[in-house]
Coordinates of C-alpha atoms and ligand atoms in Angstrom, one line a residue:
M1191 CA 102.6 78.1 168.3
C1192 CA 105.4 80.8 168.6
G1193 CA 105.7 82.8 165.8
I1194 CA 108.7 83.1 163.5
V1195 CA 109.6 85.6 160.8
G1196 CA 113.1 86.1 159.1
Y1197 CA 114.1 88.5 156.1
L1198 CA 116.3 89.5 153.5
G1199 CA 116.0 92.4 151.2
A1200 CA 116.4 96.6 150.7
R1201 CA 113.1 97.2 153.0
R1202 CA 114.3 98.5 156.5
V1203 CA 114.3 95.0 158.7
N1204 CA 112.8 95.8 161.9
D1205 CA 109.7 97.0 160.0
V1206 CA 109.2 94.0 158.0
L1207 CA 109.9 91.7 160.9
L1208 CA 107.5 94.0 163.2
T1209 CA 104.8 93.8 160.9
G1210 CA 105.6 90.2 160.4
L1211 CA 105.5 89.9 164.5
K1212 CA 102.0 91.4 164.7
R1213 CA 100.3 89.2 161.9
L1214 CA 101.9 85.8 164.1
E1215 CA 100.9 87.4 167.3
Y1216 CA 97.8 84.7 167.8
R1217 CA 100.1 81.7 167.8
G1218 CA 101.8 83.4 171.1
Y1219 CA 102.1 86.2 173.0
D1220 CA 104.3 85.9 176.3
S1221 CA 107.1 87.7 174.9
A1222 CA 109.0 89.0 171.7
G1223 CA 112.7 89.4 170.4
I1224 CA 114.3 89.9 167.0
S1225 CA 118.0 90.2 165.5
F1226 CA 119.3 92.4 163.1
F1227 CA 122.4 94.1 162.0
E1228 CA 124.1 96.9 163.2
N1229 CA 127.1 97.9 161.9
G1230 CA 128.2 94.5 161.0
N1231 CA 126.9 92.9 164.6
I1232 CA 123.8 91.2 164.9
K1233 CA 122.3 93.4 167.9
T1234 CA 119.4 91.0 169.7
I1235 CA 116.7 92.7 171.5
K1236 CA 113.7 90.9 173.6
K1237 CA 111.2 91.6 175.8
S1238 CA 108.5 89.7 177.9
G1239 CA 104.8 90.7 176.9
K1240 CA 102.9 91.6 174.0
V1241 CA 104.7 92.5 170.4
T1242 CA 103.9 96.5 171.4
E1243 CA 106.5 96.5 174.2
L1244 CA 109.0 95.3 171.8
E1245 CA 108.1 97.9 169.0
K1246 CA 108.4 100.6 172.5
L1247 CA 112.4 99.5 172.4
L1248 CA 112.8 99.3 168.9
I1249 CA 112.2 103.5 168.4
G1250 CA 115.3 104.5 167.5
E1251 CA 117.4 101.9 166.8
N1252 CA 120.0 101.7 163.9
C1253 CA 119.2 98.8 162.1
T1254 CA 121.7 99.6 159.1
G1255 CA 121.7 95.4 157.7
S1256 CA 119.6 93.8 155.5
L1257 CA 118.7 90.8 157.3
G1258 CA 117.2 90.2 161.0
I1259 CA 114.9 87.6 162.4
A1260 CA 112.2 87.9 164.9
H1261 CA 110.0 85.8 167.0
T1262 CA 106.7 86.3 169.4
R1263 CA 106.6 83.2 171.8
W1264 CA 104.1 80.8 173.6
A1265 CA 106.5 79.4 176.3
T1266 CA 106.9 75.4 176.4
H1267 CA 110.4 75.5 178.4
G1268 CA 111.2 77.9 180.9
E1269 CA 109.0 80.8 182.2
P1270 CA 108.0 83.6 179.6
N1271 CA 110.7 86.4 181.2
D1272 CA 113.4 88.2 179.5
T1273 CA 115.8 85.9 179.2
N1274 CA 114.2 83.4 178.4
A1275 CA 112.6 85.4 175.2
H1276 CA 113.9 84.4 171.3
P1277 CA 116.1 85.0 169.8
H1278 CA 118.7 83.0 171.2
S1279 CA 122.5 83.8 171.1
D1280 CA 125.3 81.2 170.8
Q1281 CA 128.2 81.8 173.4
S1282 CA 129.9 83.6 170.5
G1283 CA 127.2 85.7 169.7
K1284 CA 127.7 85.5 166.1
I1285 CA 124.9 82.8 166.1
S1286 CA 121.5 84.3 166.2
L1287 CA 118.2 81.7 166.2
V1288 CA 114.3 81.8 166.8
H1289 CA 112.5 78.5 167.0
N1290 CA 108.9 77.3 167.2
G1291 CA 108.8 73.3 168.5
I1292 CA 110.2 71.2 171.0
I1293 CA 113.7 70.1 171.3
E1294 CA 113.1 67.0 172.9
N1295 CA 116.6 65.7 174.2
Y1296 CA 117.8 69.1 174.8
I1297 CA 118.7 67.9 178.2
S1298 CA 121.2 65.3 176.9
L1299 CA 122.7 68.0 174.4
K1300 CA 123.2 70.3 176.9
K1301 CA 124.8 68.2 179.4
G1302 CA 127.7 67.3 176.0
L1303 CA 127.9 70.9 175.7
T1304 CA 128.3 72.0 179.0
K1305 CA 131.0 69.2 179.3
D1306 CA 133.0 70.7 176.4
G1307 CA 132.7 74.3 178.9
Y1308 CA 129.8 75.6 176.6
T1309 CA 127.7 78.0 179.4
F1310 CA 123.6 78.7 179.2
R1311 CA 121.7 81.7 179.9
T1312 CA 118.8 80.6 179.6
E1313 CA 116.5 77.8 180.5
T1314 CA 114.7 76.8 177.0
D1315 CA 115.7 74.0 174.9
S1316 CA 115.8 76.5 172.1
E1317 CA 119.4 78.1 173.5
V1318 CA 120.8 74.4 173.3
L1319 CA 120.2 74.3 169.9
T1320 CA 121.7 77.9 169.4
V1321 CA 124.7 77.0 171.2
L1322 CA 124.8 73.4 169.4
I1323 CA 125.2 74.9 165.8
G1324 CA 127.4 77.9 167.2
A1325 CA 129.9 75.2 168.8
I1326 CA 129.5 73.0 165.2
Y1327 CA 130.8 76.5 163.0
E1328 CA 132.7 76.9 165.6
A1329 CA 135.3 73.7 164.5
E1330 CA 134.0 73.7 160.8
N1331 CA 133.9 77.5 159.9
D1332 CA 130.8 76.4 157.9
F1333 CA 127.4 78.1 158.7
E1334 CA 125.0 76.1 156.6
K1335 CA 126.8 72.6 157.5
A1336 CA 126.6 74.1 161.5
V1337 CA 123.1 74.1 161.1
R1338 CA 122.9 70.9 158.6
L1339 CA 124.4 69.2 161.4
A1340 CA 123.1 70.3 164.2
L1341 CA 119.3 69.7 162.8
A1342 CA 120.9 66.0 162.3
Q1343 CA 121.4 65.5 165.6
V1344 CA 117.9 67.0 167.2
E1345 CA 114.9 64.4 168.4
G1346 CA 112.0 66.8 168.4
T1347 CA 110.2 69.7 166.2
F1348 CA 111.2 72.5 165.2
G1349 CA 110.7 75.3 162.8
I1350 CA 114.0 77.9 163.0
A1351 CA 115.3 80.9 161.2
V1352 CA 118.9 81.1 162.3
I1353 CA 121.5 84.4 160.8
C1354 CA 125.3 84.1 161.5
S1355 CA 127.2 87.6 161.8
D1356 CA 130.0 86.0 159.8
N1357 CA 127.1 85.7 157.1
P1358 CA 125.1 88.9 156.5
V1359 CA 123.4 88.1 153.3
Q1360 CA 122.0 85.0 154.5
L1361 CA 119.3 83.2 155.8
I1362 CA 118.3 79.8 156.8
A1363 CA 115.3 78.3 157.8
A1364 CA 114.0 74.7 158.6
R1365 CA 111.3 73.1 159.8
R1366 CA 110.5 69.4 161.0
G1367 CA 107.2 69.2 162.7
S1368 CA 106.3 73.2 162.6
P1369 CA 105.0 75.1 160.1
M1370 CA 107.9 76.8 157.8
V1371 CA 107.2 78.5 154.9
F1372 CA 109.0 81.3 152.8
G1373 CA 107.7 84.3 150.6
I1374 CA 109.7 85.3 147.2
G1375 CA 109.4 88.9 146.6
N1376 CA 111.5 91.0 144.3
N1377 CA 115.0 90.3 145.7
E1378 CA 113.6 89.9 148.8
Y1379 CA 112.8 86.8 150.5
I1380 CA 110.8 86.3 153.7
A1381 CA 110.7 83.2 155.9
A1382 CA 108.0 82.9 158.1
S1383 CA 105.1 80.4 160.6
D1384 CA 102.6 81.6 158.2
A1385 CA 102.0 83.0 154.9
S1386 CA 99.9 85.9 156.5
A1387 CA 103.2 87.7 157.4
I1388 CA 104.3 87.1 154.0
I1389 CA 101.7 88.9 151.8
Q1390 CA 102.0 91.8 152.8
Y1391 CA 105.1 91.9 150.5
T1392 CA 104.7 89.1 148.2
R1393 CA 101.6 86.6 146.9
S1394 CA 104.6 83.5 146.0
V1395 CA 105.5 81.4 148.5
V1396 CA 107.1 77.9 149.1
Y1397 CA 105.9 75.4 152.3
L1398 CA 108.9 73.6 153.5
S1399 CA 108.3 69.4 154.1
D1400 CA 109.5 68.1 157.2
N1401 CA 113.2 68.1 157.3
E1402 CA 113.6 70.5 154.8
M1403 CA 115.4 74.0 155.1
V1404 CA 115.7 76.6 152.5
V1405 CA 119.4 78.5 152.4
I1406 CA 118.6 82.0 151.5
N1407 CA 121.2 84.4 150.2
K1408 CA 121.3 87.6 148.1
D1409 CA 120.6 86.6 144.5
G1410 CA 118.7 83.6 145.1
F1411 CA 117.7 80.1 147.2
Q1412 CA 118.0 76.5 147.7
T1413 CA 115.8 74.2 149.1
K1414 CA 117.5 70.5 150.1
T1415 CA 117.1 68.2 153.2
I1416 CA 118.7 68.4 156.2
E1417 CA 121.4 65.4 155.0
N1418 CA 122.3 67.9 152.0
D1419 CA 120.2 66.4 149.2
L1420 CA 118.5 69.6 147.1
T1421 CA 115.2 69.3 146.5
K1422 CA 112.6 71.1 144.2
N1423 CA 109.8 73.0 145.5
K1424 CA 106.3 74.2 143.6
I1425 CA 105.8 77.9 144.2
H1426 CA 102.3 78.6 145.3
Q1427 CA 100.2 81.6 145.5
I1428 CA 98.6 83.1 148.6
D1429 CA 94.8 82.8 147.8
Y1430 CA 93.4 85.6 150.0
D1431 CA 93.9 89.5 150.3
L1432 CA 95.8 91.7 152.8
E1433 CA 92.3 92.9 154.2
Q1434 CA 90.5 89.8 155.4
L1435 CA 93.8 90.2 157.6
E1436 CA 92.3 93.2 159.3
K1437 CA 89.7 93.8 161.8
G1438 CA 87.6 95.8 159.0
G1439 CA 86.2 97.9 161.7
F1440 CA 85.0 95.8 164.2
N1441 CA 87.1 96.4 168.2
H1442 CA 88.2 92.5 167.5
F1443 CA 88.9 89.7 165.1
M1444 CA 86.4 87.6 167.2
L1445 CA 83.6 89.6 166.6
K1446 CA 84.5 90.3 162.7
E1447 CA 84.7 86.6 162.3
I1448 CA 81.1 85.7 163.9
F1449 CA 80.0 88.3 161.9
E1450 CA 81.3 86.4 158.8
Q1451 CA 79.7 83.4 159.4
N1452 CA 76.7 84.2 156.6
S1453 CA 79.2 84.4 154.5
T1454 CA 82.1 81.8 155.0
V1455 CA 79.0 79.3 155.9
K1456 CA 78.2 79.9 152.1
D1457 CA 81.6 79.6 150.9
A1458 CA 81.6 76.3 152.7
F1459 CA 79.1 75.2 150.7
R1460 CA 79.7 77.6 147.1
G1461 CA 79.8 75.4 144.1
R1462 CA 80.0 71.9 146.3
L1463 CA 76.4 72.4 147.0
L1464 CA 73.7 70.5 143.9
V1465 CA 70.7 71.5 145.0
D1466 CA 68.3 70.3 142.2
E1467 CA 69.8 67.3 142.5
G1468 CA 70.2 67.2 146.6
N1469 CA 73.1 65.9 146.2
V1470 CA 77.1 67.5 146.2
R1471 CA 80.3 67.6 144.2
L1472 CA 83.3 67.4 146.2
G1473 CA 86.5 66.9 143.8
G1474 CA 89.3 66.9 146.8
L1475 CA 87.2 63.3 147.4
S1476 CA 86.7 61.8 144.3
D1477 CA 89.7 60.0 144.4
V1478 CA 88.4 58.2 147.7
A1479 CA 84.7 58.3 147.0
E1480 CA 84.5 54.1 146.8
K1481 CA 86.6 53.9 149.5
L1482 CA 84.6 56.2 151.6
R1483 CA 81.5 54.4 150.2
K1484 CA 83.0 50.8 151.4
A1485 CA 84.4 52.1 154.9
K1486 CA 83.5 50.3 157.8
R1487 CA 84.4 52.5 160.1
I1488 CA 85.3 56.5 159.9
I1489 CA 87.4 57.8 162.9
I1490 CA 87.1 61.5 163.2
T1491 CA 90.0 63.1 165.2
A1492 CA 90.9 66.8 166.1
C1493 CA 91.2 68.9 169.0
G1494 CA 89.8 71.6 170.9
T1495 CA 86.8 73.3 168.8
S1496 CA 87.4 71.3 165.7
W1497 CA 87.0 68.1 168.3
H1498 CA 83.3 69.7 169.0
S1499 CA 83.0 69.9 164.8
A1500 CA 83.9 66.3 164.8
L1501 CA 80.9 65.2 166.9
V1502 CA 78.3 67.1 165.3
G1503 CA 79.9 65.2 162.0
E1504 CA 79.9 61.7 164.1
Y1505 CA 75.8 62.3 164.6
M1506 CA 75.5 63.1 160.7
L1507 CA 77.2 60.3 159.3
E1508 CA 75.7 57.8 161.2
S1509 CA 72.6 59.3 160.5
L1510 CA 73.2 60.2 156.5
A1511 CA 75.5 57.8 155.3
E1512 CA 75.0 54.7 157.9
I1513 CA 78.9 54.6 159.0
P1514 CA 79.4 53.4 162.5
V1515 CA 81.6 56.5 163.1
E1516 CA 84.0 57.4 166.5
V1517 CA 85.5 60.6 167.6
E1518 CA 89.1 60.8 169.1
Y1519 CA 90.7 63.8 171.0
A1520 CA 94.0 63.3 168.8
S1521 CA 96.1 63.6 172.0
E1522 CA 94.3 60.4 172.5
F1523 CA 94.7 58.3 169.5
R1524 CA 98.1 58.2 169.1
Y1525 CA 99.0 57.0 172.7
R1526 CA 96.7 54.1 173.2
N1527 CA 96.9 51.1 170.7
P1528 CA 93.7 51.8 168.6
I1529 CA 91.9 48.5 166.6
L1530 CA 92.0 49.8 163.1
D1531 CA 90.9 47.8 160.3
E1532 CA 92.2 48.6 156.7
D1533 CA 88.6 49.5 155.8
D1534 CA 88.6 52.5 158.3
I1535 CA 89.0 56.0 157.3
L1536 CA 90.6 58.7 159.2
I1537 CA 89.5 62.4 159.1
A1538 CA 91.4 64.7 160.3
I1539 CA 89.6 67.7 161.0
S1540 CA 91.9 71.2 161.8
Q1541 CA 91.3 75.0 161.5
S1542 CA 95.0 75.5 161.3
G1543 CA 96.0 72.5 159.7
E1544 CA 99.5 72.6 161.7
T1545 CA 97.7 71.3 165.7
A1546 CA 100.8 69.3 166.6
D1547 CA 98.7 66.3 168.3
T1548 CA 96.4 65.6 165.1
L1549 CA 99.1 65.7 162.9
A1550 CA 100.3 63.0 164.9
A1551 CA 97.5 61.0 165.0
I1552 CA 97.7 61.1 161.2
K1553 CA 101.1 59.8 161.3
E1554 CA 99.8 56.8 163.5
A1555 CA 97.0 56.1 160.8
T1556 CA 98.8 56.5 157.8
Q1557 CA 101.7 54.0 158.8
R1558 CA 99.7 51.4 160.5
G1559 CA 97.9 51.8 156.4
I1560 CA 94.6 53.9 156.9
T1561 CA 94.2 56.5 154.5
A1562 CA 93.8 60.1 156.4
L1563 CA 91.6 62.6 154.9
G1564 CA 91.6 66.6 155.8
I1565 CA 89.2 69.1 156.5
V1566 CA 91.3 72.0 157.0
N1567 CA 91.2 75.9 156.3
V1568 CA 94.8 77.0 156.1
V1569 CA 95.8 75.8 152.3
G1570 CA 98.9 74.5 151.9
S1571 CA 99.1 73.5 155.7
S1572 CA 100.6 70.4 157.1
I1573 CA 97.9 68.8 157.5
A1574 CA 96.5 69.1 154.3
R1575 CA 99.4 67.9 152.8
D1576 CA 100.0 65.1 155.4
T1577 CA 96.9 63.4 154.3
S1578 CA 95.9 61.8 151.1
A1579 CA 92.8 63.9 150.1
G1580 CA 90.3 66.3 151.9
V1581 CA 88.1 69.2 152.0
Y1582 CA 89.3 72.9 152.9
I1583 CA 86.9 74.6 154.4
H1584 CA 87.4 78.0 152.9
A1585 CA 86.7 80.3 155.9
G1586 CA 89.2 82.6 155.0
P1587 CA 92.4 83.2 157.4
E1588 CA 90.6 83.3 161.1
I1589 CA 92.7 85.2 163.6
G1590 CA 90.9 85.3 167.2
V1591 CA 92.1 82.9 169.1
A1592 CA 88.8 81.8 170.3
S1593 CA 87.7 79.4 167.1
T1594 CA 84.2 80.6 165.4
K1595 CA 83.9 80.9 161.7
A1596 CA 85.6 78.0 161.1
F1597 CA 83.5 75.6 163.8
T1598 CA 80.4 76.3 161.0
S1599 CA 82.2 76.2 158.5
Q1600 CA 83.3 72.5 159.6
I1601 CA 79.9 71.6 160.4
T1602 CA 79.3 72.8 156.9
V1603 CA 81.7 70.6 155.2
L1604 CA 81.0 67.7 157.7
A1605 CA 77.2 67.5 156.7
L1606 CA 78.1 68.2 152.9
I1607 CA 80.3 64.9 153.1
A1608 CA 77.1 62.6 155.0
L1609 CA 75.1 64.1 152.4
W1610 CA 77.4 62.9 149.3
L1611 CA 78.0 59.5 151.6
G1612 CA 73.9 59.6 151.6
R1613 CA 73.4 59.5 148.6
M1614 CA 76.2 56.9 147.4
K1615 CA 74.1 54.6 149.9
N1616 CA 70.6 55.1 150.7
L1617 CA 69.6 58.5 150.8
S1618 CA 66.7 59.2 148.6
A1619 CA 66.6 61.9 146.1
T1620 CA 64.2 63.8 148.4
Q1621 CA 65.7 63.4 151.6
G1622 CA 69.0 64.9 150.2
K1623 CA 66.7 67.7 148.5
R1624 CA 65.4 68.8 151.8
I1625 CA 69.4 68.9 153.2
A1626 CA 70.3 71.1 150.0
N1627 CA 67.6 73.1 150.4
A1628 CA 68.1 73.8 154.1
M1629 CA 71.6 74.7 153.5
K1630 CA 71.0 76.7 151.1
Q1631 CA 69.2 78.8 153.8
L1632 CA 71.9 78.9 156.5
P1633 CA 73.0 82.5 155.3
E1634 CA 70.6 84.0 155.3
Q1635 CA 69.0 82.4 158.4
I1636 CA 72.7 83.6 160.2
E1637 CA 71.8 87.1 159.0
K1638 CA 68.8 87.2 161.1
I1639 CA 70.5 86.0 164.0
Y1640 CA 72.9 88.9 163.8
E1641 CA 70.1 91.1 164.5
K1642 CA 69.6 90.1 168.1
V1643 CA 72.8 91.5 168.6
D1644 CA 71.8 93.9 171.4
E1645 CA 69.4 91.3 172.8
I1646 CA 72.4 88.9 173.1
K1647 CA 74.1 91.7 174.8
A1648 CA 71.9 92.7 177.5
I1649 CA 71.9 88.9 178.5
A1650 CA 75.7 89.1 178.7
D1651 CA 76.3 91.9 181.0
E1652 CA 73.7 90.8 183.3
Y1653 CA 75.3 87.6 184.0
S1654 CA 78.7 88.8 183.1
S1655 CA 79.4 88.7 187.0
S1656 CA 78.6 84.8 187.1
R1657 CA 81.5 83.1 188.1
N1658 CA 80.1 79.5 187.1
F1659 CA 78.4 78.3 184.1
L1660 CA 76.5 75.5 182.7
Y1661 CA 75.9 74.8 179.2
L1662 CA 73.1 71.7 178.3
G1663 CA 72.0 70.4 174.6
R1664 CA 70.7 67.2 173.6
G1665 CA 71.3 65.5 170.2
Y1666 CA 72.7 67.4 167.6
N1667 CA 72.7 70.7 170.7
F1668 CA 75.0 68.6 173.2
P1669 CA 78.1 69.3 171.2
V1670 CA 77.0 73.2 170.9
A1671 CA 76.7 73.2 175.0
L1672 CA 80.3 71.9 174.6
E1673 CA 81.5 74.2 172.0
G1674 CA 79.1 77.4 174.0
A1675 CA 81.1 76.4 177.4
L1676 CA 84.8 76.6 175.6
K1677 CA 84.3 79.5 174.1
L1678 CA 83.1 80.8 177.5
K1679 CA 86.2 79.8 179.4
E1680 CA 88.8 80.9 176.7
I1681 CA 87.8 83.9 176.5
S1682 CA 86.2 85.3 179.7
Y1683 CA 88.0 83.0 181.8
I1684 CA 85.0 82.2 184.1
H1685 CA 84.5 78.5 184.5
A1686 CA 81.5 76.8 182.1
E1687 CA 81.1 73.3 181.7
G1688 CA 78.6 71.5 178.7
Y1689 CA 77.0 68.7 179.3
P1690 CA 74.5 66.1 177.7
A1691 CA 71.5 68.0 179.5
A1692 CA 69.7 64.4 180.7
E1693 CA 73.5 63.8 182.3
M1694 CA 73.3 66.7 184.4
K1695 CA 70.8 64.7 187.1
H1696 CA 74.6 62.5 187.5
G1697 CA 76.6 65.7 188.8
P1698 CA 76.2 68.9 188.1
I1699 CA 72.8 69.5 189.0
A1700 CA 74.2 69.7 192.5
L1701 CA 76.2 72.8 191.5
I1702 CA 72.4 74.7 190.5
D1703 CA 71.5 77.5 192.9
D1704 CA 69.9 80.8 192.2
N1705 CA 73.3 82.5 191.6
M1706 CA 73.8 79.6 188.4
P1707 CA 73.1 80.6 185.2
V1708 CA 72.0 77.4 182.8
V1709 CA 72.0 77.9 179.3
F1710 CA 70.1 75.1 177.7
I1711 CA 70.4 74.8 173.6
A1712 CA 66.2 73.6 173.5
T1713 CA 65.5 73.8 169.7
K1714 CA 62.1 72.3 168.3
D1715 CA 63.2 68.3 167.2
E1716 CA 62.0 65.1 168.1
I1717 CA 63.7 64.9 172.1
Y1718 CA 62.2 69.1 171.9
D1719 CA 60.0 67.5 175.6
K1720 CA 63.3 65.8 177.0
I1721 CA 64.6 69.0 177.3
L1722 CA 61.9 70.6 178.6
S1723 CA 61.6 68.0 181.1
N1724 CA 65.6 69.6 182.1
I1725 CA 64.6 73.1 182.3
Q1726 CA 62.1 72.2 184.7
E1727 CA 64.5 70.7 187.0
V1728 CA 66.7 73.4 187.1
R1729 CA 63.5 75.8 187.8
A1730 CA 62.7 74.1 190.5
R1731 CA 66.3 74.6 192.0
R1732 CA 65.8 77.9 191.1
G1733 CA 68.3 78.1 188.5
K1734 CA 68.3 80.9 185.8
I1735 CA 67.8 79.6 182.4
I1736 CA 68.8 81.1 179.2
A1737 CA 67.3 79.0 176.1
I1738 CA 68.2 79.3 172.6
A1739 CA 65.4 78.4 171.2
T1740 CA 63.3 78.1 167.4
E1741 CA 61.4 81.2 166.5
G1742 CA 57.7 80.7 167.8
D1743 CA 58.2 78.9 170.4
T1744 CA 56.3 80.6 173.1
L1745 CA 56.1 77.8 175.7
I1746 CA 60.1 77.9 176.0
Q1747 CA 59.3 81.4 177.9
T1748 CA 57.2 80.2 180.4
V1749 CA 59.9 78.3 181.8
A1750 CA 63.1 80.4 180.9
N1751 CA 64.1 83.6 182.3
H1752 CA 65.8 84.5 178.9
V1753 CA 65.0 82.9 175.3
I1754 CA 67.1 84.2 172.1
Y1755 CA 65.2 82.4 169.6
I1756 CA 67.0 81.3 166.1
P1757 CA 65.6 80.4 162.7
E1758 CA 64.4 76.7 162.1
T1759 CA 66.3 73.9 160.1
L1760 CA 66.6 70.8 160.1
P1761 CA 68.4 69.5 163.3
M1762 CA 71.4 68.1 162.2
L1763 CA 71.9 71.9 161.0
T1764 CA 70.9 73.8 163.9
P1765 CA 74.5 73.6 166.0
I1766 CA 75.2 76.5 162.8
L1767 CA 72.6 78.0 164.1
A1768 CA 72.6 77.6 168.2
V1769 CA 76.1 78.5 168.5
I1770 CA 76.2 81.6 167.0
P1771 CA 74.1 83.3 170.4
L1772 CA 76.8 81.7 172.3
Q1773 CA 79.2 82.6 170.7
L1774 CA 78.1 86.6 171.3
I1775 CA 77.6 85.6 174.9
A1776 CA 80.8 85.0 175.5
Y1777 CA 82.4 87.7 173.4
Y1778 CA 80.3 90.2 175.4
I1779 CA 81.4 88.8 178.3
A1780 CA 84.9 88.7 178.0
V1781 CA 84.3 92.2 177.0
K1782 CA 82.5 93.4 179.9
L1783 CA 84.9 92.0 181.9
G1784 CA 88.2 93.8 180.3
C1785 CA 89.2 90.3 179.1
N1786 CA 91.6 90.5 175.7
V1787 CA 89.4 88.7 173.7
D1788 CA 91.3 88.2 171.2
Q1789 CA 94.7 87.1 172.8
P1790 CA 93.3 85.6 175.6
R1791 CA 96.4 84.2 178.5
N1792 CA 97.8 81.0 177.9
L1793 CA 96.4 80.5 174.7
A1794 CA 97.6 80.0 171.2
K1795 CA 96.0 79.7 168.0
S1796 CA 97.7 77.0 165.9
V1797 CA 99.2 74.7 168.8
T1798 CA 102.2 72.9 167.2
V1799 CA 103.5 71.5 170.6
E1800 CA 102.0 68.0 172.4
Ligands
G6P241 C1 93.5 75.4 169.9 C2 92.8 76.7 169.5 C3 91.4 76.5 169.1 C4 91.3 75.3 168.4 C5 92.5 73.9 168.8 C6 92.8 73.3 167.7 O1 93.2 75.1 171.3 O2 92.8 77.8 170.6 O3 90.8 77.6 169.3 O4 90.2 74.5 168.6 O5 93.3 74.8 168.6 O6 92.8 74.0 166.4 P1 93.1 73.4 165.2 O7 93.6 74.2 164.3 O8 93.0 72.1 164.9 O9 91.7 73.4 164.6

């Protein structure tokens, strides 16, 4: 959350920064701001609302320097108004800073600075860090040293970019807990919260590690620890294209990403699935294969949509690999005292690879001697680097704040892991081939679901005025119910609950009347008859039933008001297909209601604070 960008180079600074902010806006959109040089002084312009609001204010601005920083905010401390927007300045106006993260000891730092006569204009923790840097700079007259000494006093997390009007060709960026990457172009440098703001200018990037900073000057850069020890970093090449960051003719990123799933699911298993052998090759996990095989327990930890895919993974791993699995919300795992055994393995699932709670859960586990693995989308992200091994899902950049393609790719990778571990244990080659063949068919089956888009849109239109929804499923479809409800909540602000269908009797059934749409994920599996009974229970109370069912199931038409058919696959792979109509229902309801689909209120794509 919060997007940061800083630029040093010969291009028009404001243009580079604005383009960067637009790419990073998925990280937060409460306010936006920019600091640039005008006739040797730093000028800051900031505004609550989206980047387009800031853009309007920048028309006609005379930006003369070659250095600047900018920020798009997801508010933590202080209301999202103009004053609290970043960049923040110190008292002298010489220092300007953008920050992503939380300065946990800001109250005590502020007290000390206030005692020394410093005053504050905002309610933010970030301003305190800025004023602290300014205060040290006043005494030391050394900008880099001031940043280092200030950061050494800070508790909490930060990704910062900071500039000083006395050094108009020096950009400093640093991180602890929040992401920071910088790109190395032809005599130009761009630092940002993620590589999407950089790719337009260069593909060569360096990811900063925790407690590391980069000091960029006109003629080069130096990376060092906050304690001032020089560090060496590998230069990575960004592996996706600019077009992948564009909407490509779709009205929204979310819709584009829903319609990419035929290829993203394929990309997740491409080169890994050995159909003829009924097996899997996972290079990223080969070093820990034996450890995994011997694991007494796997703990999967994640947040949000990734947590839902973890639940699907639990069922798969227990049934194919015969290893007990527990799924933990990352935010809960870290704050209790989980009983861990040295033969346990932690798998962290994260699209962004930057979710603060998931990172903290990994830290907790590794500090206690547990091997942590990652299932991550963003290459080079913190979780990818903080885990000892893992599997990338290769879904490409996901920009829509509500996660879609990452979910289906995560489940695909979990299926690969379950199959691979299963084959190391008792799963026969015949069973393995059955699963591998079914996986291979998924991309085409997903395309079949796309053909139903008009039908799905009509159902979405019909129910768009409902204020509550219930989503019910059993077995592998229970996490799908949770995910369907989450999608609707996130982007249309309609109250929706996901429940195990049989649990409905223990509470939610009281909500059902003839105004209540109930979405059943009722595909053909061994508990199909049971879910039919649950449908009857809703029907008896005049609830409106929308069923996601297996192609060819005509019986369900006699009990449901609407049926959306999906192709038949193995129960363990059904979530990959069943979730797509639910993503589309949420999407079309949100569009009908005029909601901002890609940037829903209060949410952020990458939650880098606790
Ligand atoms: C935020 C996003 C969700 C996402 C969750 C976990 O809440 O809005 O879409 O599922 O974070 O993110 P991660 O990147 O760790 O999968």
